[in-house]
GROMACS .gro file of C-alpha atoms in nm:
model
  402
    1MET     CA    1   3.436  -3.399  -5.667
    2TRP     CA    2   3.392  -3.607  -5.354
    3PRO     CA    3   3.740  -3.528  -5.222
    4ARG     CA    4   3.668  -3.146  -5.273
    5LEU     CA    5   3.348  -3.181  -5.083
    6VAL     CA    6   3.506  -3.372  -4.792
    7MET     CA    7   3.792  -3.097  -4.784
    8PHE     CA    8   3.521  -2.822  -4.767
    9VAL     CA    9   3.321  -2.982  -4.483
   10ALA     CA   10   3.645  -3.025  -4.294
   11PHE     CA   11   3.726  -2.658  -4.341
   12LEU     CA   12   3.385  -2.549  -4.224
   13ALA     CA   13   3.415  -2.765  -3.906
   14PHE     CA   14   3.753  -2.604  -3.841
   15VAL     CA   15   3.605  -2.248  -3.888
   16VAL     CA   16   3.313  -2.328  -3.661
   17ALA     CA   17   3.550  -2.471  -3.382
   18ALA     CA   18   3.770  -2.161  -3.412
   19CYS     CA   19   3.478  -1.932  -3.390
   20ASP     CA   20   3.354  -2.119  -3.071
   21GLU     CA   21   3.698  -2.085  -2.913
   22ASP     CA   22   3.698  -1.709  -2.990
   23GLU     CA   23   3.354  -1.635  -2.838
   24PRO     CA   24   3.378  -1.478  -2.487
   25GLN     CA   25   3.281  -1.698  -2.209
   26PRO     CA   26   3.047  -1.568  -1.938
   27PRO     CA   27   3.239  -1.506  -1.611
   28ALA     CA   28   3.218  -1.769  -1.339
   29PRO     CA   29   2.958  -1.685  -1.059
   30VAL     CA   30   3.115  -1.505  -0.777
   31PRO     CA   31   3.056  -1.650  -0.429
   32GLY     CA   32   2.898  -1.412  -0.176
   33ILE     CA   33   2.757  -1.379   0.175
   34PHE     CA   34   2.495  -1.115   0.251
   35ALA     CA   35   2.323  -1.026   0.584
   36VAL     CA   36   1.941  -1.081   0.541
   37GLN     CA   37   1.822  -1.013   0.898
   38ALA     CA   38   2.017  -0.863   1.185
   39PRO     CA   39   1.866  -0.660   1.458
   40GLU     CA   40   2.000  -0.315   1.541
   41PHE     CA   41   1.947  -0.359   1.918
   42LEU     CA   42   1.868  -0.617   2.180
   43LEU     CA   43   1.681  -0.566   2.490
   44CYS     CA   44   1.911  -0.685   2.765
   45ASP     CA   45   1.661  -0.728   3.050
   46GLU     CA   46   1.386  -0.918   2.865
   47GLU     CA   47   1.373  -1.275   2.750
   48THR     CA   48   1.337  -1.197   2.380
   49LEU     CA   49   1.446  -1.405   2.084
   50TYR     CA   50   1.602  -1.196   1.801
   51THR     CA   51   1.664  -1.363   1.452
   52PHE     CA   52   1.976  -1.340   1.258
   53SER     CA   53   2.003  -1.474   0.902
   54VAL     CA   54   2.245  -1.461   0.602
   55ARG     CA   55   2.222  -1.552   0.237
   56ILE     CA   56   2.504  -1.750   0.077
   57GLU     CA   57   2.531  -1.733  -0.305
   58ASN     CA   58   2.735  -1.942  -0.548
   59LEU     CA   59   2.900  -2.156  -0.278
   60SER     CA   60   2.743  -2.500  -0.198
   61ASP     CA   61   2.849  -2.784   0.020
   62LEU     CA   62   2.952  -2.562   0.310
   63ASP     CA   63   3.118  -2.699   0.618
   64SER     CA   64   2.952  -2.434   0.841
   65VAL     CA   65   2.807  -2.080   0.867
   66ILE     CA   66   2.897  -1.913   1.187
   67CYS     CA   67   2.856  -1.569   1.355
   68SER     CA   68   3.140  -1.450   1.586
   69VAL     CA   69   3.060  -1.222   1.874
   70THR     CA   70   3.274  -0.974   2.050
   71ARG     CA   71   3.149  -0.833   2.386
   72PRO     CA   72   3.183  -0.462   2.484
   73ASP     CA   73   3.477  -0.551   2.705
   74ALA     CA   74   3.660  -0.672   2.380
   75SER     CA   75   3.631  -1.043   2.494
   76ASP     CA   76   3.516  -1.297   2.250
   77GLU     CA   77   3.189  -1.478   2.315
   78ALA     CA   78   3.130  -1.828   2.202
   79PRO     CA   79   3.019  -1.813   1.832
   80PHE     CA   80   2.690  -1.941   1.716
   81ARG     CA   81   2.614  -2.148   1.397
   82LEU     CA   82   2.341  -2.084   1.155
   83TYR     CA   83   2.146  -2.347   0.969
   84ASP     CA   84   1.967  -2.398   0.643
   85ASP     CA   85   1.743  -2.687   0.774
   86ALA     CA   86   1.392  -2.573   0.780
   87ASN     CA   87   1.405  -2.564   1.166
   88SER     CA   88   1.449  -2.934   1.192
   89THR     CA   89   1.777  -2.978   1.382
   90GLU     CA   90   1.791  -2.995   1.766
   91LEU     CA   91   2.053  -2.765   1.881
   92SER     CA   92   2.222  -2.730   2.209
   93SER     CA   93   2.500  -2.464   2.211
   94PRO     CA   94   2.586  -2.202   2.282
   95ILE     CA   95   2.365  -2.131   2.567
   96TYR     CA   96   2.234  -1.792   2.443
   97ALA     CA   97   2.129  -1.936   2.098
   98SER     CA   98   1.798  -2.094   2.011
   99SER     CA   99   1.745  -2.467   2.034
  100HIS     CA  100   1.610  -2.469   1.675
  101SER     CA  101   1.741  -2.251   1.395
  102GLY     CA  102   1.410  -2.079   1.304
  103ASP     CA  103   1.493  -2.137   0.933
  104ILE     CA  104   1.185  -2.156   0.703
  105VAL     CA  105   1.285  -2.332   0.383
  106ALA     CA  106   1.567  -2.597   0.368
  107ASN     CA  107   1.849  -2.589   0.123
  108ASN     CA  108   1.767  -2.245  -0.027
  109GLY     CA  109   2.091  -2.071   0.072
  110THR     CA  110   1.942  -1.873   0.366
  111TYR     CA  111   2.104  -1.963   0.710
  112THR     CA  112   1.924  -1.876   1.031
  113ARG     CA  113   1.956  -1.874   1.404
  114GLY     CA  114   1.792  -1.714   1.689
  115VAL     CA  115   1.970  -1.529   1.993
  116TRP     CA  116   1.815  -1.492   2.348
  117SER     CA  117   1.905  -1.131   2.440
  118ASN     CA  118   1.899  -1.173   2.811
  119LEU     CA  119   2.135  -1.477   2.795
  120LEU     CA  120   2.381  -1.306   2.554
  121CYS     CA  121   2.382  -0.980   2.765
  122ASP     CA  122   2.435  -1.152   3.093
  123GLY     CA  123   2.430  -0.835   3.280
  124GLU     CA  124   2.680  -0.646   3.049
  125GLU     CA  125   2.530  -0.369   2.831
  126GLY     CA  126   2.688  -0.187   2.539
  127GLU     CA  127   2.800  -0.239   2.179
  128PHE     CA  128   2.826  -0.613   2.087
  129THR     CA  129   3.012  -0.673   1.753
  130PHE     CA  130   2.893  -0.934   1.512
  131GLN     CA  131   3.042  -1.092   1.201
  132PHE     CA  132   2.918  -1.383   0.979
  133GLU     CA  133   3.148  -1.621   0.805
  134ALA     CA  134   3.084  -1.910   0.561
  135VAL     CA  135   3.337  -2.197   0.544
  136ARG     CA  136   3.411  -2.457   0.294
  137GLY     CA  137   3.745  -2.621   0.338
  138THR     CA  138   4.000  -2.341   0.296
  139GLU     CA  139   3.754  -2.101   0.133
  140ARG     CA  140   3.603  -1.820   0.346
  141LEU     CA  141   3.323  -1.577   0.292
  142VAL     CA  142   3.308  -1.306   0.549
  143THR     CA  143   3.075  -1.005   0.600
  144ALA     CA  144   3.187  -0.675   0.742
  145ALA     CA  145   3.167  -0.653   1.122
  146PHE     CA  146   2.857  -0.465   1.258
  147ASP     CA  147   2.765  -0.341   1.605
  148VAL     CA  148   2.436  -0.422   1.786
  149GLU     CA  149   2.344  -0.221   2.081
  150VAL     CA  150   2.241  -0.426   2.379
  151ARG     CA  151   2.072  -0.232   2.663
  152ALA     CA  152   1.828  -0.251   2.954
  153PRO     CA  153   1.668   0.086   2.923
  154GLN     CA  154   1.499   0.243   3.220
  155ALA     CA  155   1.123   0.286   3.165
  156CYS     CA  156   1.023   0.627   3.071
  157VAL     CA  157   0.764   0.821   3.269
  158ILE     CA  158   0.533   1.108   3.153
  159VAL     CA  159   0.579   1.341   3.439
  160SER     CA  160   0.368   1.648   3.346
  161ASN     CA  161   0.117   1.759   3.088
  162THR     CA  162  -0.107   2.041   3.002
  163LEU     CA  163  -0.438   2.037   2.827
  164PRO     CA  164  -0.777   2.214   2.852
  165SER     CA  165  -1.070   1.980   2.920
  166HIS     CA  166  -1.300   2.153   2.682
  167PHE     CA  167  -1.264   2.290   2.321
  168ASP     CA  168  -1.526   2.521   2.189
  169GLU     CA  169  -1.624   2.566   1.821
  170CYS     CA  170  -1.332   2.726   1.635
  171PHE     CA  171  -1.120   2.767   1.951
  172SER     CA  172  -0.792   2.959   1.934
  173PRO     CA  173  -0.486   2.736   1.875
  174VAL     CA  174  -0.332   2.627   2.205
  175SER     CA  175   0.024   2.506   2.279
  176ILE     CA  176   0.023   2.156   2.437
  177SER     CA  177   0.335   2.048   2.631
  178ILE     CA  178   0.424   1.733   2.815
  179GLY     CA  179   0.732   1.631   3.014
  180VAL     CA  180   0.899   1.296   2.975
  181ALA     CA  181   1.165   1.143   3.197
  182ASP     CA  182   1.365   0.887   2.998
  183ASP     CA  183   1.698   0.687   2.999
  184PRO     CA  184   1.985   0.914   2.933
  185GLN     CA  185   2.152   0.637   2.731
  186VAL     CA  186   1.836   0.542   2.541
  187LEU     CA  187   1.649   0.870   2.471
  188ILE     CA  188   1.287   0.887   2.375
  189ASP     CA  189   1.262   0.953   2.000
  190THR     CA  190   0.888   0.969   1.940
  191VAL     CA  191   0.595   1.115   2.134
  192VAL     CA  192   0.241   1.117   1.991
  193ALA     CA  193  -0.093   1.253   2.112
  194LEU     CA  194  -0.414   1.058   2.021
  195LEU     CA  195  -0.767   1.148   2.059
  196GLN     CA  196  -0.971   0.838   2.134
  197SER     CA  197  -1.340   0.748   2.173
  198GLY     CA  198  -1.323   0.413   2.345
  199ASP     CA  199  -1.071   0.207   2.153
  200THR     CA  200  -1.111   0.417   1.831
  201VAL     CA  201  -0.852   0.665   1.739
  202LEU     CA  202  -1.004   0.973   1.593
  203TRP     CA  203  -0.680   1.154   1.516
  204HIS     CA  204  -0.314   1.152   1.619
  205GLU     CA  205  -0.045   1.418   1.621
  206PHE     CA  206   0.332   1.397   1.663
  207LEU     CA  207   0.498   1.622   1.913
  208SER     CA  208   0.832   1.794   1.879
  209ARG     CA  209   1.115   1.793   2.135
  210GLU     CA  210   1.148   2.133   2.295
  211ASN     CA  211   1.443   2.056   2.526
  212GLU     CA  212   1.576   1.749   2.716
  213THR     CA  213   1.248   1.677   2.891
  214ASN     CA  214   0.968   1.860   2.718
  215TRP     CA  215   0.768   1.772   2.397
  216ALA     CA  216   0.507   2.004   2.244
  217PHE     CA  217   0.266   2.074   1.967
  218THR     CA  218   0.005   2.334   1.863
  219LEU     CA  219  -0.346   2.207   1.882
  220SER     CA  220  -0.583   2.383   1.633
  221PRO     CA  221  -0.934   2.317   1.531
  222SER     CA  222  -0.831   2.172   1.192
  223ILE     CA  223  -0.662   1.877   1.372
  224PHE     CA  224  -1.008   1.768   1.495
  225GLY     CA  225  -1.136   1.749   1.131
  226CYS     CA  226  -1.443   1.534   1.116
  227THR     CA  227  -1.459   1.449   1.493
  228PRO     CA  228  -1.816   1.478   1.600
  229THR     CA  229  -1.920   1.707   1.883
  230GLY     CA  230  -1.908   1.510   2.208
  231ALA     CA  231  -1.788   1.457   2.556
  232GLY     CA  232  -1.601   1.172   2.728
  233TYR     CA  233  -1.312   1.174   2.471
  234THR     CA  234  -0.968   1.065   2.598
  235LEU     CA  235  -0.641   1.224   2.500
  236ARG     CA  236  -0.359   0.972   2.515
  237TYR     CA  237   0.013   1.055   2.518
  238GLU     CA  238   0.249   0.774   2.409
  239ALA     CA  239   0.621   0.807   2.429
  240TYR     CA  240   0.866   0.567   2.261
  241ASP     CA  241   1.236   0.495   2.245
  242ARG     CA  242   1.416   0.327   1.962
  243PHE     CA  243   1.384  -0.005   2.135
  244GLY     CA  244   1.008   0.021   2.107
  245LEU     CA  245   0.957   0.064   2.479
  246SER     CA  246   0.693   0.314   2.582
  247CYS     CA  247   0.518   0.494   2.851
  248VAL     CA  248   0.157   0.621   2.826
  249ALA     CA  249  -0.058   0.875   3.006
  250ASP     CA  250  -0.435   0.922   2.959
  251LEU     CA  251  -0.637   1.243   3.008
  252GLU     CA  252  -1.001   1.150   3.028
  253GLY     CA  253  -1.327   1.362   2.996
  254ILE     CA  254  -1.227   1.571   2.702
  255SER     CA  255  -1.519   1.752   2.536
  256PHE     CA  256  -1.528   1.916   2.196
  257VAL     CA  257  -1.777   2.127   1.982
  258ASN     CA  258  -1.761   2.084   1.606
  259GLY     CA  259  -1.951   2.383   1.456
  260LEU     CA  260  -2.137   2.392   1.129
  261PRO     CA  261  -1.965   2.540   0.821
  262ASP     CA  262  -2.065   2.882   0.716
  263VAL     CA  263  -2.130   2.985   0.362
  264GLN     CA  264  -2.023   3.356   0.322
  265SER     CA  265  -2.038   3.483  -0.045
  266SER     CA  266  -2.063   3.374  -0.408
  267VAL     CA  267  -1.951   3.475  -0.744
  268LEU     CA  268  -2.189   3.395  -1.028
  269PRO     CA  269  -2.221   3.579  -1.353
  270ASP     CA  270  -2.531   3.800  -1.353
  271THR     CA  271  -2.598   3.700  -1.705
  272MET     CA  272  -2.511   3.390  -1.906
  273TYR     CA  273  -2.570   3.332  -2.269
  274ARG     CA  274  -2.676   3.013  -2.454
  275PRO     CA  275  -2.487   2.926  -2.776
  276VAL     CA  276  -2.666   2.993  -3.108
  277SER     CA  277  -2.589   2.640  -3.235
  278SER     CA  278  -2.732   2.323  -3.069
  279SER     CA  279  -2.395   2.153  -3.100
  280ASP     CA  280  -2.211   2.431  -2.906
  281SER     CA  281  -2.196   2.519  -2.526
  282ASN     CA  282  -2.072   2.805  -2.328
  283ILE     CA  283  -1.857   2.752  -2.022
  284TYR     CA  284  -1.882   2.970  -1.709
  285GLU     CA  285  -1.718   2.965  -1.367
  286MET     CA  286  -1.885   2.982  -1.032
  287PHE     CA  287  -1.727   3.034  -0.686
  288ILE     CA  288  -1.839   3.035  -0.335
  289ASP     CA  289  -1.656   3.128  -0.014
  290PHE     CA  290  -1.717   2.920   0.295
  291SER     CA  291  -1.554   2.860   0.631
  292ASP     CA  292  -1.524   2.549   0.829
  293CYS     CA  293  -1.245   2.582   1.086
  294GLU     CA  294  -1.223   2.191   1.157
  295VAL     CA  295  -1.114   2.127   0.804
  296GLU     CA  296  -0.940   2.450   0.727
  297GLY     CA  297  -0.659   2.392   0.485
  298TRP     CA  298  -0.783   2.054   0.373
  299SER     CA  299  -0.799   1.969   0.009
  300ILE     CA  300  -1.168   1.884  -0.042
  301PHE     CA  301  -1.309   1.737  -0.362
  302HIS     CA  302  -1.689   1.753  -0.282
  303ALA     CA  303  -1.659   2.088  -0.093
  304ALA     CA  304  -1.996   2.258  -0.154
  305LEU     CA  305  -2.337   2.181  -0.313
  306PHE     CA  306  -2.613   2.385  -0.458
  307ASP     CA  307  -2.988   2.347  -0.541
  308VAL     CA  308  -3.126   2.541  -0.838
  309ARG     CA  309  -3.480   2.657  -0.941
  310ARG     CA  310  -3.596   2.828  -1.256
  311GLN     CA  311  -3.820   3.140  -1.169
  312ASP     CA  312  -4.130   2.971  -1.301
  313ALA     CA  313  -4.062   2.626  -1.147
  314PRO     CA  314  -4.249   2.535  -0.820
  315ALA     CA  315  -3.962   2.346  -0.651
  316TRP     CA  316  -3.588   2.333  -0.616
  317ASP     CA  317  -3.383   2.082  -0.814
  318HIS     CA  318  -3.077   1.906  -0.703
  319PHE     CA  319  -2.841   1.709  -0.927
  320ALA     CA  320  -2.573   1.475  -0.781
  321ASP     CA  321  -2.325   1.588  -1.041
  322PHE     CA  322  -2.352   1.958  -0.933
  323PHE     CA  323  -2.091   2.033  -0.665
  324LEU     CA  324  -1.805   2.279  -0.614
  325ARG     CA  325  -1.463   2.155  -0.512
  326ASP     CA  326  -1.173   2.314  -0.303
  327ASP     CA  327  -0.896   2.078  -0.415
  328GLY     CA  328  -0.698   2.311  -0.644
  329ILE     CA  329  -0.833   2.146  -0.963
  330ALA     CA  330  -0.952   2.410  -1.224
  331PRO     CA  331  -1.134   2.633  -1.199
  332ASP     CA  332  -1.046   2.613  -0.831
  333VAL     CA  333  -0.709   2.794  -0.785
  334THR     CA  334  -0.580   2.696  -0.434
  335ALA     CA  335  -0.674   2.375  -0.245
  336GLY     CA  336  -0.811   2.425   0.102
  337ASP     CA  337  -0.839   2.805   0.094
  338GLY     CA  338  -1.216   2.816   0.162
  339THR     CA  339  -1.314   2.904  -0.192
  340ALA     CA  340  -1.495   2.627  -0.371
  341SER     CA  341  -1.530   2.636  -0.749
  342SER     CA  342  -1.696   2.467  -1.046
  343PHE     CA  343  -1.787   2.504  -1.417
  344LEU     CA  344  -2.140   2.557  -1.556
  345LYS     CA  345  -2.181   2.434  -1.915
  346VAL     CA  346  -2.470   2.632  -2.074
  347ILE     CA  347  -2.629   2.465  -2.376
  348ASN     CA  348  -2.899   2.563  -2.631
  349ASN     CA  349  -3.226   2.404  -2.511
  350GLY     CA  350  -3.463   2.635  -2.698
  351ARG     CA  351  -3.536   2.873  -2.399
  352VAL     CA  352  -3.486   3.238  -2.464
  353ASP     CA  353  -3.484   3.419  -2.130
  354ASP     CA  354  -3.497   3.260  -1.789
  355LEU     CA  355  -3.397   3.365  -1.428
  356TYR     CA  356  -3.237   3.095  -1.218
  357TYR     CA  357  -3.201   3.097  -0.834
  358PHE     CA  358  -2.908   2.913  -0.663
  359HIS     CA  359  -2.904   2.784  -0.306
  360TYR     CA  360  -2.545   2.713  -0.197
  361TYR     CA  361  -2.472   2.516   0.112
  362VAL     CA  362  -2.198   2.296   0.278
  363VAL     CA  363  -2.250   1.954   0.449
  364ASP     CA  364  -2.061   1.921   0.767
  365CYS     CA  365  -1.842   1.601   0.751
  366ALA     CA  366  -1.872   1.550   1.123
  367GLY     CA  367  -2.233   1.497   1.151
  368GLY     CA  368  -2.404   1.541   0.817
  369ASP     CA  369  -2.575   1.859   0.904
  370THR     CA  370  -2.614   2.137   0.660
  371SER     CA  371  -2.474   2.491   0.684
  372ASN     CA  372  -2.666   2.813   0.618
  373PHE     CA  373  -2.813   2.854   0.273
  374LEU     CA  374  -2.676   3.130   0.056
  375LEU     CA  375  -2.901   3.265  -0.230
  376ASP     CA  376  -2.771   3.396  -0.560
  377SER     CA  377  -2.926   3.416  -0.907
  378THR     CA  378  -2.835   3.443  -1.282
  379ARG     CA  379  -3.021   3.511  -1.592
  380ILE     CA  380  -2.961   3.283  -1.898
  381ILE     CA  381  -3.041   3.435  -2.230
  382GLN     CA  382  -3.069   3.310  -2.588
  383SER     CA  383  -2.957   3.608  -2.790
  384ALA     CA  384  -3.043   3.472  -3.135
  385ALA     CA  385  -3.338   3.294  -3.284
  386PRO     CA  386  -3.398   2.980  -3.075
  387VAL     CA  387  -3.283   2.642  -3.196
  388LEU     CA  388  -3.464   2.363  -3.016
  389ALA     CA  389  -3.238   2.092  -2.873
  390ARG     CA  390  -3.459   1.917  -2.622
  391GLY     CA  391  -3.313   1.620  -2.455
  392ALA     CA  392  -2.958   1.752  -2.436
  393GLY     CA  393  -2.852   1.798  -2.076
  394ASN     CA  394  -3.136   1.861  -1.829
  395ASP     CA  395  -3.454   2.066  -1.842
  396LEU     CA  396  -3.272   2.359  -1.697
  397GLY     CA  397  -3.041   2.379  -1.991
  398PHE     CA  398  -2.704   2.350  -1.824
  399PHE     CA  399  -2.494   2.114  -1.628
  400ALA     CA  400  -2.159   2.084  -1.454
  401PRO     CA  401  -1.910   1.912  -1.673
  402LYS     CA  402  -1.697   1.634  -1.505
   0.00000   0.00000   0.00000
């Protein structure tokens, strides 16, 4: 028996070894070099340090990581080395590269070096070509070459602008235009208008380019939104090119009147009915139309409020959960159209026939003042024998479901 057992064990070992040889082996990691940080442009006439860094994967014990540079005239600039040294090494060359690498974590495979733009430029503007290379013996990892624009843009100037100094409540939209003189090689790509109170920006609006020099936008009351009525505002124009350089012009002494909202009409059923069963409820919709030109078109969750009074009650009641919305959520149909909506859930609270008065109003977001009040009414009837359900909902016998 023992010889057979030994032979069986030997056979199993052979089978396991054969299976191990047949199993597919994972592929060997592929070395790679990837640019992590490389600026798209350098300012030629400013002493600015720009950081370049690359990530080396699956290749250790490198001899060097270098970046070759070709100038716009096709001549080769002295290359610069990048380091993975946690910024610890004192470096001396080339002259346009930083004296320390700027690397953050040592030996993590990310190699870094800073470049002084004014020293690299040395009076020559245009497209400089960069290419990274990692070297270990005869092995080379090389990135694709890429261009970096090196320029000394002329400062832009805002040469003209138009703007009224005063804006009345619900003023008619007005076209605002400014002229900007910029560098023909580095054009302005962003112009923004900002309304400020001191250092606080109340709103901002991007302008569109009309032609080579003019930028414009249409100023309407809804841009002002919740800006309070006041004087002494400043409208600032800021123009930027892709290098981040800017020019600014301020127009001071701007005044603005933010008018109160106006509640205009309501839709409320003349009669609503309580359910027969105390466990049921009837759902009704209510709508009001209002206007507030400073928030026209805005989607508003808490658009309008109302107070309610039963005919025999001495005072108006207000419940925090009762409000109408203009945000497109049912029963509201269209967000920001000036029609605010809500549901009323009518329950059986044992009352048979009551008349209720509703006071609708809107609170202005600019100053917290209240619009005009709009009065409407509805009768709520229990058509069958009353079923007492005191304590369900409020004493009025209805509430707005959330």
